[in-house]
Short mmCIF file of C-alpha atoms and ligand atoms in Angstrom, two decimals:
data_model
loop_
_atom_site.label_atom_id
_atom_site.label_comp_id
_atom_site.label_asym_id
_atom_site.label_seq_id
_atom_site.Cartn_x
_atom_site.Cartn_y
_atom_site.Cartn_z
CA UNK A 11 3.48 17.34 -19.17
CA UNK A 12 3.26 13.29 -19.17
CA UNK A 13 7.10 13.14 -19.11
CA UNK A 14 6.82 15.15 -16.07
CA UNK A 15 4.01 12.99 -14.75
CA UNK A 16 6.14 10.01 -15.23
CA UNK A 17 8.77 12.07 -13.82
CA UNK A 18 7.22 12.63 -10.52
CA UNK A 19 5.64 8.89 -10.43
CA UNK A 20 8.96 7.46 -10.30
CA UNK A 21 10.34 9.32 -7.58
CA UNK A 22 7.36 8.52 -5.40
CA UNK A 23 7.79 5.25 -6.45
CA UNK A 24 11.74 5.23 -5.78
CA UNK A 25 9.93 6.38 -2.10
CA UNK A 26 8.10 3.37 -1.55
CA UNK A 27 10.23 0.34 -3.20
CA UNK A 28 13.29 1.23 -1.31
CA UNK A 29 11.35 1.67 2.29
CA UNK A 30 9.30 -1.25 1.13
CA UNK A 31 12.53 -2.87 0.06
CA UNK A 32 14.09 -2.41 4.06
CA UNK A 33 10.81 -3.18 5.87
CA UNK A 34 10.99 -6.59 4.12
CA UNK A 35 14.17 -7.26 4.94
CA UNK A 36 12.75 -8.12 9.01
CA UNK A 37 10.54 -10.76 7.74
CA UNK A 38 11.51 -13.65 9.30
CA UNK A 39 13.31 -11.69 11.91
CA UNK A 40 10.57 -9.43 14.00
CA UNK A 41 10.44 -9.56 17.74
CA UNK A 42 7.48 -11.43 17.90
CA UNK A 43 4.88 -13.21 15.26
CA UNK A 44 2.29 -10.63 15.19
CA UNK A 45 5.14 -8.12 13.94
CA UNK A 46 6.61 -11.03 11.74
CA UNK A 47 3.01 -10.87 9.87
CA UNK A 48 2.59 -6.99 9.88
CA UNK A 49 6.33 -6.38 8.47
CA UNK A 50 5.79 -7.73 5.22
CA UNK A 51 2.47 -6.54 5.50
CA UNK A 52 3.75 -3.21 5.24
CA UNK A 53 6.39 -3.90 2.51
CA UNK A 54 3.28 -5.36 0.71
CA UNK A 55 1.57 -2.23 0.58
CA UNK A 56 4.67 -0.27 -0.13
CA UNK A 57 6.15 -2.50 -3.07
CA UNK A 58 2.56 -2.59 -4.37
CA UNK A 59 2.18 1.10 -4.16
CA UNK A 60 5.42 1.66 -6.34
CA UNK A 61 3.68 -0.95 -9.03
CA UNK A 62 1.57 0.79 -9.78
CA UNK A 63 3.20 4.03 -9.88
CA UNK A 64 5.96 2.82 -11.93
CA UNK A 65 3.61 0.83 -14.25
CA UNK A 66 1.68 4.06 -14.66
CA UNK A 67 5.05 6.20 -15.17
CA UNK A 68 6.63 3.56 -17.74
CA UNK A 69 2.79 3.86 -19.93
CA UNK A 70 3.25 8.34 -19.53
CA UNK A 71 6.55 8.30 -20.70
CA UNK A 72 6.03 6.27 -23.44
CA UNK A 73 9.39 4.60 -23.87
CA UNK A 74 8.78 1.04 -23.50
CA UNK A 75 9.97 0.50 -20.11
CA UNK A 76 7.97 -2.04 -17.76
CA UNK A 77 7.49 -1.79 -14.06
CA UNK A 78 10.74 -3.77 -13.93
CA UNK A 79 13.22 -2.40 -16.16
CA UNK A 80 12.27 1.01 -14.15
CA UNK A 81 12.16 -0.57 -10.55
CA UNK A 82 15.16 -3.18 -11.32
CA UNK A 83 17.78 -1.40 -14.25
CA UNK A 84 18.91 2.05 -13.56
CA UNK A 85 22.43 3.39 -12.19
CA UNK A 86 22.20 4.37 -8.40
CA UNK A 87 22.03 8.15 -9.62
CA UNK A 88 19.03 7.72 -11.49
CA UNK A 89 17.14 6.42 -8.30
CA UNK A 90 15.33 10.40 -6.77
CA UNK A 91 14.04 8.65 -3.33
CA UNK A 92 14.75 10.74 -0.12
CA UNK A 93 18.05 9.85 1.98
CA UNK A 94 14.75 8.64 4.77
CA UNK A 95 14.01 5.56 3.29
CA UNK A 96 17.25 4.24 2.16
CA UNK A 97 18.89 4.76 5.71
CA UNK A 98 19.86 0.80 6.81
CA UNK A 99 16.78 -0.25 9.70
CA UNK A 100 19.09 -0.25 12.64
CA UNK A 101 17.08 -1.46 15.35
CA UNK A 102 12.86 -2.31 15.77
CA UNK A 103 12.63 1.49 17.12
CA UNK A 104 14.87 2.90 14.52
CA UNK A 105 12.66 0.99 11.70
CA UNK A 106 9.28 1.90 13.24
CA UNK A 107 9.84 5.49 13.64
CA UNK A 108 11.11 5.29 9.64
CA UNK A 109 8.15 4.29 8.94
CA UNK A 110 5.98 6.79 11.11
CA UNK A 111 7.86 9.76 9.66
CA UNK A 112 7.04 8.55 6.22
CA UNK A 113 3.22 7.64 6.36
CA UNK A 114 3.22 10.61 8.45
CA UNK A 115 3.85 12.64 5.51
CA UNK A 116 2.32 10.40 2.83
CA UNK A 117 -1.13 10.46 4.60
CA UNK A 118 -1.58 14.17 3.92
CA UNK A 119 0.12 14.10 0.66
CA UNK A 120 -2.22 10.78 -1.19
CA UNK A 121 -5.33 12.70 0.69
CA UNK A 122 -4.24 15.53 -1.63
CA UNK A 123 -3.80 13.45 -4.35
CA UNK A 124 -7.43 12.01 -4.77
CA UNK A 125 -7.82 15.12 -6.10
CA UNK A 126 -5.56 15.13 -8.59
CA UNK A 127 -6.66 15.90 -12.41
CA UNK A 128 -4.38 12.53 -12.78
CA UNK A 129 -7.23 10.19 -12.84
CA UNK A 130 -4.76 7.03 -12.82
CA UNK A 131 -2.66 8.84 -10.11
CA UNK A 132 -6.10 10.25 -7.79
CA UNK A 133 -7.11 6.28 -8.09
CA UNK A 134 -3.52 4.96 -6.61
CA UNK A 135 -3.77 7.52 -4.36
CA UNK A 136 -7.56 6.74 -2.84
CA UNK A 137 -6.02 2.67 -2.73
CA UNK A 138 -2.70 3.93 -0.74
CA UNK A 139 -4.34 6.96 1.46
CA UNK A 140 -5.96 3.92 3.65
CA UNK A 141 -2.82 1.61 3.82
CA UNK A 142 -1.04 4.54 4.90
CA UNK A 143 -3.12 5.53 7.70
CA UNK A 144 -2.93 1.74 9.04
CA UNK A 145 0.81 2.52 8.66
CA UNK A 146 0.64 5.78 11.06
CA UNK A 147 -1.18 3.30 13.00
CA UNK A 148 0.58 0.67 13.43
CA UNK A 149 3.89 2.31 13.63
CA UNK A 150 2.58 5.59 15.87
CA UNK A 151 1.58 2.65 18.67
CA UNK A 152 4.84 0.99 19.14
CA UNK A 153 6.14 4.75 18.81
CA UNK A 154 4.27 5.26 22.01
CA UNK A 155 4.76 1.95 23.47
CA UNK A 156 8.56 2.23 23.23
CA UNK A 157 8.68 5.89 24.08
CA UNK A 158 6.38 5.57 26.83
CA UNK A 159 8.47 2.20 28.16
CA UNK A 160 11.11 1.03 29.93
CA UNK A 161 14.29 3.39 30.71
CA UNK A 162 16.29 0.82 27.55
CA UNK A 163 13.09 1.27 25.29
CA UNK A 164 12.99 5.31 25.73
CA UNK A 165 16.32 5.29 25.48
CA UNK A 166 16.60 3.82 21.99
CA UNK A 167 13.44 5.54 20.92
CA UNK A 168 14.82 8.50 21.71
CA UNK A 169 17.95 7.64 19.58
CA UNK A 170 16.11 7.04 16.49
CA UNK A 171 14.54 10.25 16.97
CA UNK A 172 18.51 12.10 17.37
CA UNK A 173 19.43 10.17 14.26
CA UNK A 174 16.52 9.78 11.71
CA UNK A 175 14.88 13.52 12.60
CA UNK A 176 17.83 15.02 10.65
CA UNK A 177 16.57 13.33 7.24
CA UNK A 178 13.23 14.25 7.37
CA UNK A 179 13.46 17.85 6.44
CA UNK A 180 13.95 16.42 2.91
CA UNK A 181 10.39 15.18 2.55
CA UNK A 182 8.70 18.76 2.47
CA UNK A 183 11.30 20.09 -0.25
CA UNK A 184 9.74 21.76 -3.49
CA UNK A 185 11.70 21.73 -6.69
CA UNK A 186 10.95 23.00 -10.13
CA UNK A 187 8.71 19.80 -10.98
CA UNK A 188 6.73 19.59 -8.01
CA UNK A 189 5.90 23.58 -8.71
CA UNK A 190 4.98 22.54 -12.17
CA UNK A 191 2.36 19.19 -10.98
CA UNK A 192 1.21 21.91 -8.34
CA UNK A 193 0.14 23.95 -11.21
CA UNK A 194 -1.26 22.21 -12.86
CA UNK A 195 -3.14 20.63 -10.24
CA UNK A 196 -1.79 17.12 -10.61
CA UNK A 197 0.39 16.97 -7.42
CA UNK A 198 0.40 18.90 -4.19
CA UNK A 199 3.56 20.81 -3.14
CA UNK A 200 5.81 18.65 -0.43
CA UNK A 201 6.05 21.41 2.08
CA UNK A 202 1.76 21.55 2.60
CA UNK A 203 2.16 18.50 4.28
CA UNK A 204 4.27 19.65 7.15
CA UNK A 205 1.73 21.30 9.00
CA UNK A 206 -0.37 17.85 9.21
CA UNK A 207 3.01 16.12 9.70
CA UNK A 208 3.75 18.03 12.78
CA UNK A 209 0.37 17.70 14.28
CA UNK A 210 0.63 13.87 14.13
CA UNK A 211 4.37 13.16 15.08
CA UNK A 212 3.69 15.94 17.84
CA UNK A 213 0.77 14.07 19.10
CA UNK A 214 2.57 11.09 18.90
CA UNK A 215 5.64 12.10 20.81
CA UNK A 216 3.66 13.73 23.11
CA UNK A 217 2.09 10.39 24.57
CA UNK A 218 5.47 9.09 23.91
CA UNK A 219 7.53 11.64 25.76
CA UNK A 220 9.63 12.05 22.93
CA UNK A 221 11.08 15.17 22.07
CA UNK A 222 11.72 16.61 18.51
CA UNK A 223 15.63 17.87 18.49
CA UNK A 224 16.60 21.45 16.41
CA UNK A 225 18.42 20.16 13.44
CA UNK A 226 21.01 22.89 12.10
CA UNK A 227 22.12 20.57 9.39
CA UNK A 228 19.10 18.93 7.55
CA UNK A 229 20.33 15.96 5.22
CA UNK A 230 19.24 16.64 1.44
CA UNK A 231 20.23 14.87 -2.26
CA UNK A 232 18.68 12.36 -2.77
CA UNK A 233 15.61 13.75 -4.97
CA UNK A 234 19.11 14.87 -7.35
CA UNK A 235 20.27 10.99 -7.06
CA UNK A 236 22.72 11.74 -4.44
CA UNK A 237 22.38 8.67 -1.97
CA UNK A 238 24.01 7.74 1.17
CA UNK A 239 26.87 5.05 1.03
CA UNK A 240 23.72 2.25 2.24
CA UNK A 241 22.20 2.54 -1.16
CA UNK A 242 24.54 0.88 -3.15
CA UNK A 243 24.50 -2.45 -0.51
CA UNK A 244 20.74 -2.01 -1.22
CA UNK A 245 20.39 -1.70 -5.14
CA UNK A 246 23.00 -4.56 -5.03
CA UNK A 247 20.93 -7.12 -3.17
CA UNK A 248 17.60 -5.43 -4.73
CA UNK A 249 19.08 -5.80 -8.28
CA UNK A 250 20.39 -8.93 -7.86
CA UNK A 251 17.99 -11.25 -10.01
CA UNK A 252 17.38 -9.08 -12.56
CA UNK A 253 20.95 -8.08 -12.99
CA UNK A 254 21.87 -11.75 -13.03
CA UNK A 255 19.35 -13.30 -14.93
CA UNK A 256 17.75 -10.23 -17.25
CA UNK A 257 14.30 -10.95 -17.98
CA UNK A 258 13.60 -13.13 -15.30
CA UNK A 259 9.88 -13.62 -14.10
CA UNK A 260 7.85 -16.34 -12.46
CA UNK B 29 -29.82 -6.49 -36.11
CA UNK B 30 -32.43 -7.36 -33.62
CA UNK B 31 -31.44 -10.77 -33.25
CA UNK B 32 -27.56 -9.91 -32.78
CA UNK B 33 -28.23 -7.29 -30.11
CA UNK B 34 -30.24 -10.07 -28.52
CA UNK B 35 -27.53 -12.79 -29.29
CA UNK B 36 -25.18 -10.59 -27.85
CA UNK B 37 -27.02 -10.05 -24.44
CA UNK B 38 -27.30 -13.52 -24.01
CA UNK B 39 -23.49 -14.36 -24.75
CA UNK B 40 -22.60 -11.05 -21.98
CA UNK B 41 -24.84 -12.96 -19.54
CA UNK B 42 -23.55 -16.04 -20.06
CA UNK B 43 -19.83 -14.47 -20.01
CA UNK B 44 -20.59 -12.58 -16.92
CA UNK B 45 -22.06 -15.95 -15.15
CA UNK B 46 -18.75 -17.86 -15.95
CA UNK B 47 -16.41 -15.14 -14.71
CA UNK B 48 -18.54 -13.96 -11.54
CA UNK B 49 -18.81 -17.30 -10.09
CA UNK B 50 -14.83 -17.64 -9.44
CA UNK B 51 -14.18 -17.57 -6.07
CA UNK B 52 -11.72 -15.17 -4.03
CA UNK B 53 -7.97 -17.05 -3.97
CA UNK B 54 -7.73 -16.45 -0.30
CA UNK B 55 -11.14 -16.09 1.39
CA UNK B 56 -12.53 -18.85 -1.40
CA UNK B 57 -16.40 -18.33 0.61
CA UNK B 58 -17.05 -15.64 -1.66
CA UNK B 59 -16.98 -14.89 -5.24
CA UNK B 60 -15.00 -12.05 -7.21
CA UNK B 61 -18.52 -10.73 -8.19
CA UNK B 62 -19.19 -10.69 -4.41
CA UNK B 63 -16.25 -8.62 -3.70
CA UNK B 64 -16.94 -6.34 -6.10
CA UNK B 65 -13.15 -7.46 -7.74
CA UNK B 66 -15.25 -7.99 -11.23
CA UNK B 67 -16.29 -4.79 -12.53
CA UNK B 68 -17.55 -5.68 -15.40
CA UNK B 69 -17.85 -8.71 -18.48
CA UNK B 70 -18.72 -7.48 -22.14
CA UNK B 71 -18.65 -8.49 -25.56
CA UNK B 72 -16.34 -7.01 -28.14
CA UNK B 73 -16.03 -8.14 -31.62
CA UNK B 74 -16.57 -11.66 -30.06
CA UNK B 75 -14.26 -11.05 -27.08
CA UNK B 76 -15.47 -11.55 -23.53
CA UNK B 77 -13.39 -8.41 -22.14
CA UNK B 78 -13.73 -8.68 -18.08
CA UNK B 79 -12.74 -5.64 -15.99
CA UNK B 80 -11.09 -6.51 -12.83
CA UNK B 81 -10.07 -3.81 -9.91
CA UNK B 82 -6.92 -5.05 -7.27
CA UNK B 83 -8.39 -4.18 -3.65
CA UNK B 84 -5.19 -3.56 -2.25
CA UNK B 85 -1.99 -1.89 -3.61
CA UNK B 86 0.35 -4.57 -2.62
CA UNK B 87 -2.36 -7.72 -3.11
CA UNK B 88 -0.54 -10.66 -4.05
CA UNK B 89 -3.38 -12.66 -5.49
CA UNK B 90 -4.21 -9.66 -8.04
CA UNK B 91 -2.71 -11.78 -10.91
CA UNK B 92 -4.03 -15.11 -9.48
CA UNK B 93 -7.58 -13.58 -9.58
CA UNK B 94 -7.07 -12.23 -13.24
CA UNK B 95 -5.63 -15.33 -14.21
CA UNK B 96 -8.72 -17.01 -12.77
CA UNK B 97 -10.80 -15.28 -14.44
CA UNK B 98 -9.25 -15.52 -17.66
CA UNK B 99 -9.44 -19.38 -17.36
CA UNK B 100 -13.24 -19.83 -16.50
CA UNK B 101 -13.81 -17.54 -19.41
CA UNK B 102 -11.92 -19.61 -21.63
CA UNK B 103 -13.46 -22.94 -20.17
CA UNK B 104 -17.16 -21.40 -21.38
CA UNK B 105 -15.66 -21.11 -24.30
CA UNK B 106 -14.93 -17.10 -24.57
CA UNK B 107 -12.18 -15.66 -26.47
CA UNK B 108 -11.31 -13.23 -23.78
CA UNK B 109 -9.27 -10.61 -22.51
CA UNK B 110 -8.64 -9.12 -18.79
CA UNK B 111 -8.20 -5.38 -18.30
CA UNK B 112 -7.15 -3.98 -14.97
CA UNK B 113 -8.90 -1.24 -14.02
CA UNK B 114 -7.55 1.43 -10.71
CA UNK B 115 -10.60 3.71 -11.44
CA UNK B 116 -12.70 4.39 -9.80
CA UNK B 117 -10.87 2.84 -6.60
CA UNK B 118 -12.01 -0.64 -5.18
CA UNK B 119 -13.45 0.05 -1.47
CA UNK B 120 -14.74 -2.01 0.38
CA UNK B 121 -18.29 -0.87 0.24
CA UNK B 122 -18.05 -2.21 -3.21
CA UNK B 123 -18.56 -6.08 -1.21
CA UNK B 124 -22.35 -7.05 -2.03
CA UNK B 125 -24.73 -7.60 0.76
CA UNK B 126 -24.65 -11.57 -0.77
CA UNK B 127 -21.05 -11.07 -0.10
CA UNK B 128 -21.16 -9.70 3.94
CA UNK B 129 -23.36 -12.79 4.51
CA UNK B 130 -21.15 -15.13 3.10
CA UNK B 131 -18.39 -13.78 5.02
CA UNK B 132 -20.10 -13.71 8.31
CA UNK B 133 -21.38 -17.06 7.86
CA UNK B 134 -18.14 -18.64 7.04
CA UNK B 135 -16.77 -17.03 10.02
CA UNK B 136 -15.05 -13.97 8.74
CA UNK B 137 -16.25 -10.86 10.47
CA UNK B 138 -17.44 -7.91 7.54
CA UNK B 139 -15.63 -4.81 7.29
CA UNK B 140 -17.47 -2.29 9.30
CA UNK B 141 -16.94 1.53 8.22
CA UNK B 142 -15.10 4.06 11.00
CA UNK B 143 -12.76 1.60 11.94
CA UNK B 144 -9.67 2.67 10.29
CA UNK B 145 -9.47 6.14 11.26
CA UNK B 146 -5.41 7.33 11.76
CA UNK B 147 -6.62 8.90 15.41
CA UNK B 148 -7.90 5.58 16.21
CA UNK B 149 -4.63 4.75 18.36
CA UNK B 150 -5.00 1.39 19.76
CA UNK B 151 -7.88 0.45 17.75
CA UNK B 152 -11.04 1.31 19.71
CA UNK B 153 -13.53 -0.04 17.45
CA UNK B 154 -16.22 -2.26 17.89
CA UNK B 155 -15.81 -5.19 15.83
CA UNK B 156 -18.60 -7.84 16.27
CA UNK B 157 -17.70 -11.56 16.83
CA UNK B 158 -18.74 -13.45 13.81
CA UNK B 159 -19.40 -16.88 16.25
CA UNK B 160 -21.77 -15.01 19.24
CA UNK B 161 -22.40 -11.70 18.27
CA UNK B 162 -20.19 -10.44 21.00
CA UNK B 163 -19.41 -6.57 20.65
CA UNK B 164 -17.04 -7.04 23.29
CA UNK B 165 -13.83 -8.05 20.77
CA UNK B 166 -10.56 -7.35 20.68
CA UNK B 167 -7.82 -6.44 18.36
CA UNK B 168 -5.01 -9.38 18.38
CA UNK B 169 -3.01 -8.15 15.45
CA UNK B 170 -3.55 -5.20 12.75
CA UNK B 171 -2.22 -7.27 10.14
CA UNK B 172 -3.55 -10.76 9.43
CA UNK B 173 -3.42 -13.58 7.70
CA UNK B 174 -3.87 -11.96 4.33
CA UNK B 175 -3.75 -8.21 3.38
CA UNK B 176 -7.10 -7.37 3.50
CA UNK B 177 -7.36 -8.85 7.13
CA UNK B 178 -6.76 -8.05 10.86
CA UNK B 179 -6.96 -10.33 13.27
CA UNK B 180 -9.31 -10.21 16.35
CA UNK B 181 -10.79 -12.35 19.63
CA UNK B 182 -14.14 -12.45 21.37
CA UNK B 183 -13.79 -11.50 24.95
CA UNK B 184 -17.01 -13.54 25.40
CA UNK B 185 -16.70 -16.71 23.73
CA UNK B 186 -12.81 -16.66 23.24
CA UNK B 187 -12.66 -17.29 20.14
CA UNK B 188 -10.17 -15.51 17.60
CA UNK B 189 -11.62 -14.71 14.33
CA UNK B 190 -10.74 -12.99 10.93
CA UNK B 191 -11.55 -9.16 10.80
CA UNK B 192 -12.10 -8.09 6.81
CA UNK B 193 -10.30 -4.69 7.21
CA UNK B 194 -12.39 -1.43 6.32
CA UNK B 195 -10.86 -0.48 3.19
ZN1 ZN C 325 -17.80 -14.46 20.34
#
């Protein structure tokens, strides 16, 4: 059971570094100062969330991997976070309704976990349940704001929603190990999150006067390590220091 | 054995003084004993082990706090350790009522509990103005200076302040 436990830690670590990883990259770049503060903000809870879950996953599995040699030295393949968070940020809608869809399904998901028989993972979880619902937030009222704007703001927020909306079908998939944690009452199953999911993006969209499109073709891989070609440019400038200069900490 | 139990109280107060009187990195008016950060100082086998908890996930002075610890430990001459602890999870009902007042009075309004509900869409809590007592605030920015604030201004007397986030 731990190497599943470490198993499961990692991916929902993989989760949070790489969106924490893209939300950093607008510091220093935000429309305006208050969003140039909340940015990293945000990456700050999301890097800090992994921490911990990778620390925690590197102690379970017992091999003698740190928080870094997981986070900073595997292959591209070995990385099981959802196509979502890896997609490049496009533009201040695209990025803000990334990061609505994901709190949107973290939320329910750490709530869950508090309960967890994980004592480690129900304490991460109780830390990253509030941080995510300033995330919802946060993100939900420039969701609105844009939505609810000008003819160029709906426009674009209604763009995001044709292009991100296809990859979020991936969040609510089960797979043999999330039936196993479920079991054994460690996890919750992805898919009981989607009926709290689609009573807060529907709530949201509805002020926004956004509207959710049918996707026929839901994009899927990337719990099996099969990433999108904007991974690679990611891991590259992710991995950089490490890669370069093993060891390396300050 | 009487005498060593006793010698070893004194030597955990003593180690628990040293450590509980550093103060917060970033809001430096209050102690990590007032924040609740320092769980716990106690003696083993002649080691001052402190407990510390990080308040938030992606805290950046976590390590400066432990470190800070560490160091007044070892200036009162403790052979000591630091153990991180994520159970049970730091809120911030764990801040001491020593630790509100310090914050109000050094400008800083305390966390106040309902105000980080995910329906609360455009933040419609009432936050009271450290400087007048004003109810009547407002939300600048979600995010503040630090992680664990927002930042807010008095509709009354104008002035911004520092909101320590509900947590
Ligand atoms: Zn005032």
């Amino acid at each position: 059971m731990q190497d599943r436990i470490a198993l499961l830690a990692i991916r929902l670590a993989d989760d949070h570094l790489v969106l924490g990883h893209r939300v950093s990259e607008w510091c220093g770049h935000a429309p305006v100062l208050e969003e140039d503060l909340a940015m990293p903000n945000i990456a700050l809870d999301l890097i800090g969330q992994a921490r911990s879950l990778y620390a925690y996953a590197g102690e379970v599995e017992g091999k003698g991997r740190d928080e870094d040699m997981i986070a900073y030295l595997r292959r591209e393949r070995e990385y099981t976070n959802c196509l979502l968070v890896e997609r490049p940020n496009g533009d201040f809608a695209e990025t803000m309704l990334k990061i609505l869809y994901f709190a949107a399904y973290m939320e329910p998901y750490w709530q869950a976990m508090t309960g967890s028989k994980d004592e480690t993972l129900a304490a991460i979880a109780a830390k990253a349940v509030k941080e995510t619902a300033y995330h919802i937030r946060h993100a939900g009222e420039w969701v609105i704001r844009l939505g609810d704007g000008t003819e160029e703001s709906a426009g674009r927020m209604q763009a995001a929603v044709e292009l991100l909306h296809p990859y979020t079908a991936e969040l609510f998939e089960n797979d043999d190990l999330t039936a196993e944690l479920a079991n054994a009452g460690i996890a919750s199953e992805p898919s009981d999150m989607r009926a709290e999911w689609d009573r807060t993006i529907g709530a949201i969209f509805a002020e926004a006067g956004l509207s959710q499109p049918d996707v026929p073709f839901p994009h899927s891989g990337g719990r099996n390590g099969e990433h999108g070609e904007a991974m690679g440019f990611l891991l590259a400038d992710l991995q950089h220091m490490q890669r370069t200069f093993p060891g390396a900490s300050w | 054995m009487g005498a060593d139990v006793l010698e070893e109280t004194t030597l955990q107060k003593r180690a628990w003084e040293a450590a509980a009187s550093v103060p917060d990195p970033e809001v430096p008016c209050v102690t990590v004993a007032d924040l609740g950060i320092l769980r716990s100082v106690t003696i083993e086998d002649g080691v001052a082990v402190a407990q510390v908890t990080p308040t938030y996930s992606g805290c950046p002075a976590t390590l400066a706090i432990e470190m800070s610890v560490e160091a007044a430990l070892r200036d009162a001459g403790f052979k000591t350790r630091i153990e991180r602890v994520l159970a049970p999870a730091w809120t911030t009902s764990w801040i001491t009522e020593e630790g509100r007042k310090k914050l109000h009075a050094y400008g800083i309004a305390p966390p106040q509990e309902s105000s980080n509900s995910k329906r609360a869409l455009f933040g419609e809590t009432a936050v009271t103005c450290p400087q007048c007592g004003s109810t009547q605030t407002s939300c600048i920015s979600e995010f503040g200076s630090t992680p664990c604030k927002a930042l807010y201004r008095c509709n009354d007397c104008k002035e911004p302040f520092d909101y320590f986030k509900c947590h």
